[in-house]
PDB file of C-alpha atoms in Angstrom:
ATOM      1  CA  MET A   1     102.099 106.621  88.013  1.00 42.00           C
ATOM      2  CA  GLN A   2     103.565 108.867  90.344  1.00 54.00           C
ATOM      3  CA  SER A   3     105.477 112.262  89.201  1.00 63.00           C
ATOM      4  CA  SER A   4     109.060 112.072  90.216  1.00 70.00           C
ATOM      5  CA  GLU A   5     108.558 115.398  92.191  1.00 74.00           C
ATOM      6  CA  ALA A   6     106.237 113.251  93.933  1.00 74.00           C
ATOM      7  CA  ARG A   7     107.653 110.490  94.795  1.00 75.00           C
ATOM      8  CA  ARG A   8     110.994 112.593  96.066  1.00 80.00           C
ATOM      9  CA  SER A   9     108.463 114.049  98.179  1.00 81.00           C
ATOM     10  CA  ARG A  10     107.493 110.902  99.953  1.00 81.00           C
ATOM     11  CA  LYS A  11     110.569 109.612 100.134  1.00 83.00           C
ATOM     12  CA  ALA A  12     111.917 112.636 102.145  1.00 86.00           C
ATOM     13  CA  LEU A  13     108.749 112.311 104.452  1.00 87.00           C
ATOM     14  CA  ALA A  14     109.603 108.651 105.078  1.00 85.00           C
ATOM     15  CA  GLU A  15     113.414 109.389 105.896  1.00 86.00           C
ATOM     16  CA  LEU A  16     111.810 112.040 107.710  1.00 88.00           C
ATOM     17  CA  ILE A  17     109.751 109.810 109.569  1.00 87.00           C
ATOM     18  CA  ASN A  18     111.606 107.146 109.971  1.00 84.00           C
ATOM     19  CA  PHE A  19     114.054 108.981 111.656  1.00 86.00           C
ATOM     20  CA  VAL A  20     111.838 110.385 114.236  1.00 86.00           C
ATOM     21  CA  THR A  21     110.357 107.061 114.961  1.00 82.00           C
ATOM     22  CA  ARG A  22     113.129 105.455 116.223  1.00 77.00           C
ATOM     23  CA  GLY A  23     112.895 108.257 119.359  1.00 78.00           C
ATOM     24  CA  ALA A  24     111.498 111.358 119.843  1.00 80.00           C
ATOM     25  CA  ALA A  25     113.811 114.815 118.628  1.00 86.00           C
ATOM     26  CA  HIS A  26     114.106 117.959 119.199  1.00 85.00           C
ATOM     27  CA  THR A  27     114.971 121.402 117.082  1.00 85.00           C
ATOM     28  CA  GLU A  28     118.295 123.129 117.803  1.00 75.00           C
ATOM     29  CA  GLY A  29     118.100 127.046 116.353  1.00 75.00           C
ATOM     30  CA  ALA A  30     114.082 126.324 115.136  1.00 74.00           C
ATOM     31  CA  ARG A  31     113.784 130.017 114.044  1.00 75.00           C
ATOM     32  CA  ALA A  32     117.027 130.532 112.290  1.00 76.00           C
ATOM     33  CA  GLY A  33     116.335 126.772 110.784  1.00 76.00           C
ATOM     34  CA  LEU A  34     112.944 127.995 109.678  1.00 74.00           C
ATOM     35  CA  ARG A  35     114.321 130.975 107.979  1.00 76.00           C
ATOM     36  CA  SER A  36     117.838 129.453 106.303  1.00 79.00           C
ATOM     37  CA  GLY A  37     115.218 126.551 105.348  1.00 84.00           C
ATOM     38  CA  ARG A  38     117.281 123.596 106.958  1.00 86.00           C
ATOM     39  CA  LEU A  39     116.458 122.721 110.055  1.00 86.00           C
ATOM     40  CA  ARG A  40     118.643 120.492 112.534  1.00 87.00           C
ATOM     41  CA  LEU A  41     117.037 117.440 114.153  1.00 88.00           C
ATOM     42  CA  VAL A  42     118.786 115.113 117.327  1.00 87.00           C
ATOM     43  CA  ARG A  43     116.992 112.717 118.277  1.00 84.00           C
ATOM     44  CA  GLU A  44     116.802 111.407 121.898  1.00 78.00           C
ATOM     45  CA  ASP A  45     120.108 108.962 121.579  1.00 76.00           C
ATOM     46  CA  GLY A  46     122.209 112.057 120.467  1.00 79.00           C
ATOM     47  CA  THR A  47     121.895 111.178 116.346  1.00 83.00           C
ATOM     48  CA  VAL A  48     121.500 114.275 114.529  1.00 87.00           C
ATOM     49  CA  ARG A  49     119.638 114.832 111.055  1.00 87.00           C
ATOM     50  CA  LYS A  50     119.426 117.609 108.843  1.00 88.00           C
ATOM     51  CA  THR A  51     116.251 118.092 106.753  1.00 88.00           C
ATOM     52  CA  ASP A  52     114.725 120.166 104.855  1.00 90.00           C
ATOM     53  CA  ALA A  53     111.737 122.963 106.765  1.00 88.00           C
ATOM     54  CA  ARG A  54     109.522 122.544 104.112  1.00 90.00           C
ATOM     55  CA  VAL A  55     109.358 118.626 104.478  1.00 90.00           C
ATOM     56  CA  PHE A  56     109.308 119.262 108.443  1.00 90.00           C
ATOM     57  CA  ARG A  57     106.591 121.545 107.917  1.00 89.00           C
ATOM     58  CA  LEU A  58     104.553 119.127 105.071  1.00 90.00           C
ATOM     59  CA  ALA A  59     104.719 116.377 107.773  1.00 90.00           C
ATOM     60  CA  LEU A  60     103.180 118.183 110.450  1.00 89.00           C
ATOM     61  CA  SER A  61     100.507 119.398 107.760  1.00 90.00           C
ATOM     62  CA  GLN A  62      99.460 116.042 107.413  1.00 89.00           C
ATOM     63  CA  GLY A  63      99.702 115.042 111.079  1.00 90.00           C
ATOM     64  CA  LEU A  64     102.528 112.391 110.755  1.00 90.00           C
ATOM     65  CA  ILE A  65     104.562 114.536 113.163  1.00 90.00           C
ATOM     66  CA  GLU A  66     103.555 116.334 116.214  1.00 90.00           C
ATOM     67  CA  VAL A  67     105.471 119.181 117.890  1.00 88.00           C
ATOM     68  CA  LYS A  68     106.058 120.710 121.046  1.00 86.00           C
ATOM     69  CA  THR A  69     107.551 124.144 121.781  1.00 82.00           C
ATOM     70  CA  GLN A  70     110.183 123.818 124.574  1.00 76.00           C
ATOM     71  CA  GLY A  71     111.663 127.006 125.650  1.00 71.00           C
ATOM     72  CA  ASP A  72     112.294 130.169 123.125  1.00 70.00           C
ATOM     73  CA  ASP A  73     114.286 128.823 120.367  1.00 72.00           C
ATOM     74  CA  LYS A  74     113.428 124.963 120.625  1.00 81.00           C
ATOM     75  CA  LEU A  75     110.883 122.317 118.980  1.00 83.00           C
ATOM     76  CA  SER A  76     110.107 119.042 120.365  1.00 87.00           C
ATOM     77  CA  CYS A  77     108.556 116.454 117.957  1.00 88.00           C
ATOM     78  CA  ARG A  78     107.721 112.982 117.756  1.00 87.00           C
ATOM     79  CA  VAL A  79     106.076 110.783 115.205  1.00 88.00           C
ATOM     80  CA  THR A  80     102.148 110.039 115.450  1.00 89.00           C
ATOM     81  CA  PRO A  81     100.059 106.613 114.926  1.00 86.00           C
ATOM     82  CA  GLU A  82      99.263 107.967 111.362  1.00 86.00           C
ATOM     83  CA  GLY A  83     103.241 109.004 110.812  1.00 87.00           C
ATOM     84  CA  ARG A  84     104.117 105.135 112.104  1.00 84.00           C
ATOM     85  CA  ALA A  85     100.810 103.855 109.836  1.00 82.00           C
ATOM     86  CA  ALA A  86     102.078 105.938 106.876  1.00 82.00           C
ATOM     87  CA  LEU A  87     105.636 104.458 107.035  1.00 80.00           C
ATOM     88  CA  ARG A  88     104.457 100.912 107.135  1.00 75.00           C
ATOM     89  CA  ARG A  89     102.551 101.252 103.592  1.00 75.00           C
ATOM     90  CA  TRP A  90     105.619 103.199 102.221  1.00 71.00           C
ATOM     91  CA  LEU A  91     108.191 100.207 103.534  1.00 67.00           C
ATOM     92  CA  ALA A  92     105.377  97.697 102.193  1.00 61.00           C
ATOM     93  CA  ASP A  93     105.431  99.385  98.991  1.00 58.00           C
ATOM     94  CA  PRO A  94     107.239  97.258  96.085  1.00 49.00           C
ATOM     95  CA  GLY A  95     107.867 100.298  94.099  1.00 51.00           C
ATOM     96  CA  SER A  96     108.696 102.683  97.146  1.00 49.00           C
ATOM     97  CA  ALA A  97     112.689 103.699  96.587  1.00 43.00           C
ATOM     98  CA  PHE A  98     112.798 104.536 100.256  1.00 43.00           C
ATOM     99  CA  GLN A  99     111.655 100.578 100.665  1.00 47.00           C
ATOM    100  CA  ASN A 100     114.704  99.788  98.440  1.00 44.00           C
ATOM    101  CA  GLN A 101     117.134 102.171 100.088  1.00 44.00           C
ATOM    102  CA  HIS A 102     116.090 101.281 103.694  1.00 43.00           C
ATOM    103  CA  ARG A 103     115.067  97.741 104.073  1.00 47.00           C
ATOM    104  CA  LEU A 104     116.985  94.819 105.639  1.00 44.00           C
ATOM    105  CA  LEU A 105     115.409  91.063 104.451  1.00 44.00           C
ATOM    106  CA  VAL A 106     116.930  88.494 106.703  1.00 47.00           C
ATOM    107  CA  ALA A 107     115.464  84.958 106.796  1.00 47.00           C
ATOM    108  CA  ARG A 108     114.683  83.420 109.495  1.00 50.00           C
ATOM    109  CA  SER A 109     113.383  80.082 110.580  1.00 49.00           C
ATOM    110  CA  ASP A 110     110.772  79.376 111.815  1.00 52.00           C
ATOM    111  CA  PRO A 111     109.128  76.039 112.800  1.00 53.00           C
ATOM    112  CA  ASP A 112     105.542  76.713 111.532  1.00 54.00           C
ATOM    113  CA  HIS A 113     105.946  78.266 108.711  1.00 48.00           C
ATOM    114  CA  GLY A 114     109.606  77.261 107.629  1.00 47.00           C
ATOM    115  CA  GLN A 115     111.658  80.109 106.192  1.00 48.00           C
ATOM    116  CA  LEU A 116     110.342  83.798 107.188  1.00 49.00           C
ATOM    117  CA  GLN A 117     111.882  87.320 105.940  1.00 50.00           C
ATOM    118  CA  VAL A 118     111.731  89.439 108.526  1.00 51.00           C
ATOM    119  CA  ASN A 119     113.141  93.559 107.911  1.00 52.00           C
ATOM    120  CA  GLN A 120     115.645  94.097 110.461  1.00 52.00           C
ATOM    121  CA  ALA A 121     115.657  98.129 109.000  1.00 52.00           C
ATOM    122  CA  GLU A 122     112.046  98.470 111.062  1.00 55.00           C
ATOM    123  CA  SER A 123     112.377  96.487 113.947  1.00 66.00           C
ATOM    124  CA  PRO A 124     113.997  97.977 117.190  1.00 75.00           C
ATOM    125  CA  LEU A 125     115.123  94.558 118.246  1.00 81.00           C
ATOM    126  CA  ALA A 126     117.658  94.881 115.355  1.00 76.00           C
ATOM    127  CA  ALA A 127     119.703  97.688 117.212  1.00 75.00           C
ATOM    128  CA  LEU A 128     119.360  95.900 120.456  1.00 82.00           C
ATOM    129  CA  ALA A 129     120.450  92.733 119.050  1.00 80.00           C
ATOM    130  CA  ARG A 130     124.006  94.771 118.791  1.00 80.00           C
ATOM    131  CA  ILE A 131     124.101  96.117 122.403  1.00 82.00           C
ATOM    132  CA  LYS A 132     126.671  95.034 125.069  1.00 81.00           C
ATOM    133  CA  GLY A 133     125.755  94.265 128.335  1.00 80.00           C
ATOM    134  CA  ARG A 134     128.144  95.134 131.700  1.00 80.00           C
ATOM    135  CA  GLY A 135     129.364  91.658 130.772  1.00 81.00           C
ATOM    136  CA  GLY A 136     130.678  92.188 127.826  1.00 81.00           C
ATOM    137  CA  GLY A 137     128.483  89.736 126.137  1.00 86.00           C
ATOM    138  CA  LEU A 138     125.399  90.968 124.171  1.00 87.00           C
ATOM    139  CA  PHE A 139     122.372  92.486 125.995  1.00 90.00           C
ATOM    140  CA  LEU A 140     120.005  89.947 124.280  1.00 91.00           C
ATOM    141  CA  GLU A 141     120.682  86.429 123.214  1.00 92.00           C
ATOM    142  CA  PRO A 142     119.925  85.239 119.714  1.00 90.00           C
ATOM    143  CA  SER A 143     117.093  83.146 120.936  1.00 93.00           C
ATOM    144  CA  GLN A 144     115.259  85.911 122.087  1.00 94.00           C
ATOM    145  CA  VAL A 145     115.516  88.314 119.479  1.00 90.00           C
ATOM    146  CA  GLU A 146     114.108  85.419 117.258  1.00 90.00           C
ATOM    147  CA  ALA A 147     111.229  85.158 119.433  1.00 94.00           C
ATOM    148  CA  GLY A 148     110.860  88.737 118.817  1.00 93.00           C
ATOM    149  CA  GLU A 149     110.580  88.502 115.503  1.00 88.00           C
ATOM    150  CA  ARG A 150     108.888  85.369 115.349  1.00 90.00           C
ATOM    151  CA  LEU A 151     106.025  86.961 117.470  1.00 92.00           C
ATOM    152  CA  ARG A 152     105.796  89.885 114.918  1.00 87.00           C
ATOM    153  CA  VAL A 153     105.181  87.493 111.790  1.00 84.00           C
ATOM    154  CA  ASP A 154     102.359  86.180 113.499  1.00 88.00           C
ATOM    155  CA  PHE A 155     101.162  89.123 115.024  1.00 88.00           C
ATOM    156  CA  THR A 156     100.842  91.070 111.328  1.00 81.00           C
ATOM    157  CA  ARG A 157      99.583  87.143 109.761  1.00 82.00           C
ATOM    158  CA  ALA A 158      96.835  87.873 112.633  1.00 83.00           C
ATOM    159  CA  GLN A 159      95.522  91.026 111.236  1.00 75.00           C
ATOM    160  CA  LEU A 160      95.690  92.286 114.111  1.00 73.00           C
ATOM    161  CA  GLN A 161      95.957  95.759 113.720  1.00 58.00           C
ATOM    162  CA  PRO A 162      94.232  98.626 115.973  1.00 48.00           C
ATOM    163  CA  SER A 163      92.295 101.600 115.931  1.00 38.00           C
ATOM    164  CA  LEU A 164      94.190 104.357 115.871  1.00 37.00           C
ATOM    165  CA  GLY A 165      95.011 106.134 119.112  1.00 38.00           C
ATOM    166  CA  GLN A 166      93.427 102.826 120.781  1.00 38.00           C
ATOM    167  CA  ARG A 167      96.455 101.021 123.095  1.00 42.00           C
ATOM    168  CA  TRP A 168      96.721  97.157 122.934  1.00 43.00           C
ATOM    169  CA  GLU A 169      96.608  94.963 125.670  1.00 42.00           C
ATOM    170  CA  PRO A 170      96.498  91.022 125.451  1.00 42.00           C
ATOM    171  CA  VAL A 171      94.114  89.500 122.839  1.00 43.00           C
ATOM    172  CA  ARG A 172      91.654  87.104 122.591  1.00 42.00           C
ATOM    173  CA  ALA A 173      90.987  86.268 119.401  1.00 38.00           C
ATOM    174  CA  GLY A 174      87.645  87.507 117.490  1.00 40.00           C
ATOM    175  CA  ARG A 175      86.427  88.796 120.456  1.00 41.00           C
ATOM    176  CA  GLN A 176      88.714  92.499 120.427  1.00 42.00           C
ATOM    177  CA  PRO A 177      86.896  95.851 120.013  1.00 41.00           C
ATOM    178  CA  GLY A 178      88.254  98.594 117.173  1.00 40.00           C
ATOM    179  CA  PHE A 179      90.287  95.830 115.505  1.00 42.00           C
ATOM    180  CA  ALA A 180      90.535  94.664 111.929  1.00 45.00           C
ATOM    181  CA  GLY A 181      89.227  91.160 111.468  1.00 44.00           C
ATOM    182  CA  GLY A 182      86.793  89.891 113.464  1.00 47.00           C
ATOM    183  CA  ALA A 183      86.990  85.946 113.374  1.00 48.00           C
ATOM    184  CA  ALA A 184      84.560  85.367 110.950  1.00 47.00           C
ATOM    185  CA  GLU A 185      86.313  87.488 108.422  1.00 51.00           C
ATOM    186  CA  LEU A 186      89.601  85.868 109.208  1.00 61.00           C
ATOM    187  CA  THR A 187      91.179  83.104 106.866  1.00 78.00           C
ATOM    188  CA  ASP A 188      92.471  80.017 108.223  1.00 82.00           C
ATOM    189  CA  THR A 189      96.077  81.007 108.153  1.00 82.00           C
ATOM    190  CA  ALA A 190      95.481  83.922 110.072  1.00 83.00           C
ATOM    191  CA  MET A 191      93.304  82.307 113.043  1.00 89.00           C
ATOM    192  CA  SER A 192      95.672  80.185 113.263  1.00 90.00           C
ATOM    193  CA  ALA A 193      98.732  82.806 113.726  1.00 88.00           C
ATOM    194  CA  ARG A 194      96.037  84.515 116.205  1.00 91.00           C
ATOM    195  CA  THR A 195      95.377  81.625 118.142  1.00 93.00           C
ATOM    196  CA  ARG A 196      99.551  81.457 118.779  1.00 94.00           C
ATOM    197  CA  VAL A 197      99.949  84.950 119.455  1.00 94.00           C
ATOM    198  CA  GLU A 198      97.275  84.501 122.219  1.00 94.00           C
ATOM    199  CA  THR A 199      99.061  81.176 123.545  1.00 95.00           C
ATOM    200  CA  ALA A 200     102.472  82.980 123.667  1.00 96.00           C
ATOM    201  CA  LEU A 201     101.318  86.159 125.116  1.00 95.00           C
ATOM    202  CA  ALA A 202      99.252  83.698 128.142  1.00 95.00           C
ATOM    203  CA  ASP A 203     102.508  81.429 128.710  1.00 96.00           C
ATOM    204  CA  VAL A 204     104.100  84.872 129.174  1.00 96.00           C
ATOM    205  CA  GLY A 205     101.662  86.680 131.312  1.00 95.00           C
ATOM    206  CA  PRO A 206      99.971  89.873 131.553  1.00 92.00           C
ATOM    207  CA  GLU A 207     102.873  91.328 133.331  1.00 93.00           C
ATOM    208  CA  LEU A 208     105.577  91.127 130.131  1.00 95.00           C
ATOM    209  CA  ALA A 209     102.595  90.741 126.949  1.00 95.00           C
ATOM    210  CA  GLY A 210     102.227  94.057 127.020  1.00 93.00           C
ATOM    211  CA  VAL A 211     105.779  95.707 126.367  1.00 95.00           C
ATOM    212  CA  LEU A 212     106.488  92.407 123.885  1.00 95.00           C
ATOM    213  CA  ILE A 213     103.380  93.948 121.544  1.00 93.00           C
ATOM    214  CA  ASP A 214     104.414  97.748 121.771  1.00 90.00           C
ATOM    215  CA  ILE A 215     108.569  97.168 120.686  1.00 90.00           C
ATOM    216  CA  CYS A 216     108.006  93.626 118.941  1.00 89.00           C
ATOM    217  CA  CYS A 217     104.790  94.425 117.113  1.00 86.00           C
ATOM    218  CA  PHE A 218     104.226  97.807 117.379  1.00 84.00           C
ATOM    219  CA  LEU A 219     107.714  98.983 116.660  1.00 81.00           C
ATOM    220  CA  LYS A 220     107.698 101.510 118.919  1.00 83.00           C
ATOM    221  CA  GLY A 221     111.089 103.231 120.606  1.00 83.00           C
ATOM    222  CA  LEU A 222     112.076 102.830 124.339  1.00 86.00           C
ATOM    223  CA  ALA A 223     111.426 106.069 125.105  1.00 85.00           C
ATOM    224  CA  GLU A 224     107.905 106.319 124.191  1.00 85.00           C
ATOM    225  CA  VAL A 225     107.186 103.220 125.868  1.00 90.00           C
ATOM    226  CA  GLU A 226     108.709 104.382 129.069  1.00 91.00           C
ATOM    227  CA  ARG A 227     106.673 107.455 128.412  1.00 89.00           C
ATOM    228  CA  GLU A 228     103.455 106.204 127.540  1.00 89.00           C
ATOM    229  CA  ARG A 229     103.589 103.580 130.243  1.00 93.00           C
ATOM    230  CA  GLN A 230     105.188 106.250 132.321  1.00 93.00           C
ATOM    231  CA  TRP A 231     108.272 103.910 133.680  1.00 94.00           C
ATOM    232  CA  PRO A 232     111.219 105.091 134.848  1.00 94.00           C
ATOM    233  CA  ALA A 233     114.005 105.895 132.323  1.00 89.00           C
ATOM    234  CA  ARG A 234     115.633 102.829 130.887  1.00 87.00           C
ATOM    235  CA  SER A 235     113.768 100.424 132.521  1.00 94.00           C
ATOM    236  CA  ALA A 236     112.034  99.561 129.076  1.00 93.00           C
ATOM    237  CA  LYS A 237     114.978  98.165 127.747  1.00 92.00           C
ATOM    238  CA  LEU A 238     115.395  95.833 130.868  1.00 94.00           C
ATOM    239  CA  MET A 239     111.269  94.975 130.977  1.00 96.00           C
ATOM    240  CA  LEU A 240     111.604  93.816 127.219  1.00 96.00           C
ATOM    241  CA  ARG A 241     114.462  91.489 127.625  1.00 95.00           C
ATOM    242  CA  THR A 242     112.694  89.454 130.774  1.00 97.00           C
ATOM    243  CA  ALA A 243     109.945  89.598 128.617  1.00 97.00           C
ATOM    244  CA  LEU A 244     111.651  87.777 125.347  1.00 97.00           C
ATOM    245  CA  ALA A 245     113.480  85.849 127.418  1.00 97.00           C
ATOM    246  CA  ALA A 246     109.819  84.377 128.859  1.00 97.00           C
ATOM    247  CA  LEU A 247     108.418  84.303 125.484  1.00 97.00           C
ATOM    248  CA  ALA A 248     111.737  82.488 123.969  1.00 96.00           C
ATOM    249  CA  ARG A 249     111.285  79.536 126.914  1.00 96.00           C
ATOM    250  CA  HIS A 250     107.317  79.239 125.228  1.00 96.00           C
ATOM    251  CA  TYR A 251     109.011  78.996 121.597  1.00 94.00           C
ATOM    252  CA  ALA A 252     111.632  76.642 123.279  1.00 92.00           C
ATOM    253  CA  ARG A 253     109.191  74.488 124.918  1.00 84.00           C
ATOM    254  CA  PRO A 254     108.001  71.107 122.501  1.00 77.00           C
ATOM    255  CA  LYS A 255     104.703  71.442 121.156  1.00 63.00           C
ATOM    256  CA  ARG A 256     101.510  70.200 123.397  1.00 58.00           C
ATOM    257  CA  ARG A 257     100.078  66.484 122.676  1.00 50.00           C
ATOM    258  CA  SER A 258      96.289  67.040 121.943  1.00 45.00           C
ATOM    259  CA  GLY A 259      94.600  66.507 124.906  1.00 47.00           C
ATOM    260  CA  ALA A 260      97.593  67.584 127.128  1.00 48.00           C
ATOM    261  CA  SER A 261      97.131  70.414 129.800  1.00 47.00           C
ATOM    262  CA  THR A 262      97.154  74.120 128.453  1.00 46.00           C
ATOM    263  CA  ALA A 263      97.440  75.959 131.632  1.00 46.00           C
ATOM    264  CA  PRO A 264      99.882  78.553 130.472  1.00 47.00           C
ATOM    265  CA  ARG A 265     102.899  79.254 132.556  1.00 47.00           C
ATOM    266  CA  HIS A 266     103.203  83.362 133.940  1.00 48.00           C
ATOM    267  CA  GLN A 267     106.683  85.071 134.845  1.00 45.00           C
ATOM    268  CA  SER A 268     105.687  86.953 137.781  1.00 44.00           C
ATOM    269  CA  ASP A 269     108.834  87.980 138.794  1.00 45.00           C
ATOM    270  CA  ALA A 270     110.492  90.210 136.268  1.00 45.00           C
ATOM    271  CA  GLN A 271     113.120  91.238 138.762  1.00 43.00           C
ATOM    272  CA  ASN A 272     115.010  88.340 138.203  1.00 44.00           C
ATOM    273  CA  SER A 273     116.738  89.793 135.206  1.00 43.00           C
ATOM    274  CA  LEU A 274     116.690  93.401 135.978  1.00 41.00           C
TER     275      LEU A 274
END
């Protein structure tokens, strides 16, 4: 049984990691904040959060965040793979007060499994789904958001969890080094989900599969994807929309009958949707 102090500490850590997961942040007046015990964090999107300096130091000591010095009195921080994994464990814990406060479960209809529950609070697509495009309409169509969430559900069921620090690229079921759960260890449900993931990504094509996995499945922020892939600013959002459009078309197509051609159709030109 966890003590109330331990639960409060974990909740505070989870709130800090959840904030930084949605975009790298920097401190303003780091020295004064550390002395006073309160740090002011400003995220890339302009969102501000005040956090206890002791919680910040604890997250740093446990390797949940990493910091870099910027100038004389400014620190930049971002979540580490260990921090992201810890946040997922906390969100999955039924007894977690943080989970009860921050999760937002919605029902999704899946042709293969019926009704599914998706936690929108941890999905980058939930925020993008509310953004308006230049013409005033939604930046992402509902079918594109549904496609991304459906891929995430299958990815989770397929037990495709990479080793820490390993970059994911399109999967081949049962033959991917560094992943938990080889083909011999998987249940029929997991193998079916893995096959669906592989088929969907093959249909989308290698040019767009990576951004789908990064954002829909690994729940990385747009700025983090741009930094890791060395893309121009604001390009990840446009590439994601192109990839989701291709994924939605894949899911919308009637299933092929046994023996029919299964040659994947690739999305080769992302510029049409940019």
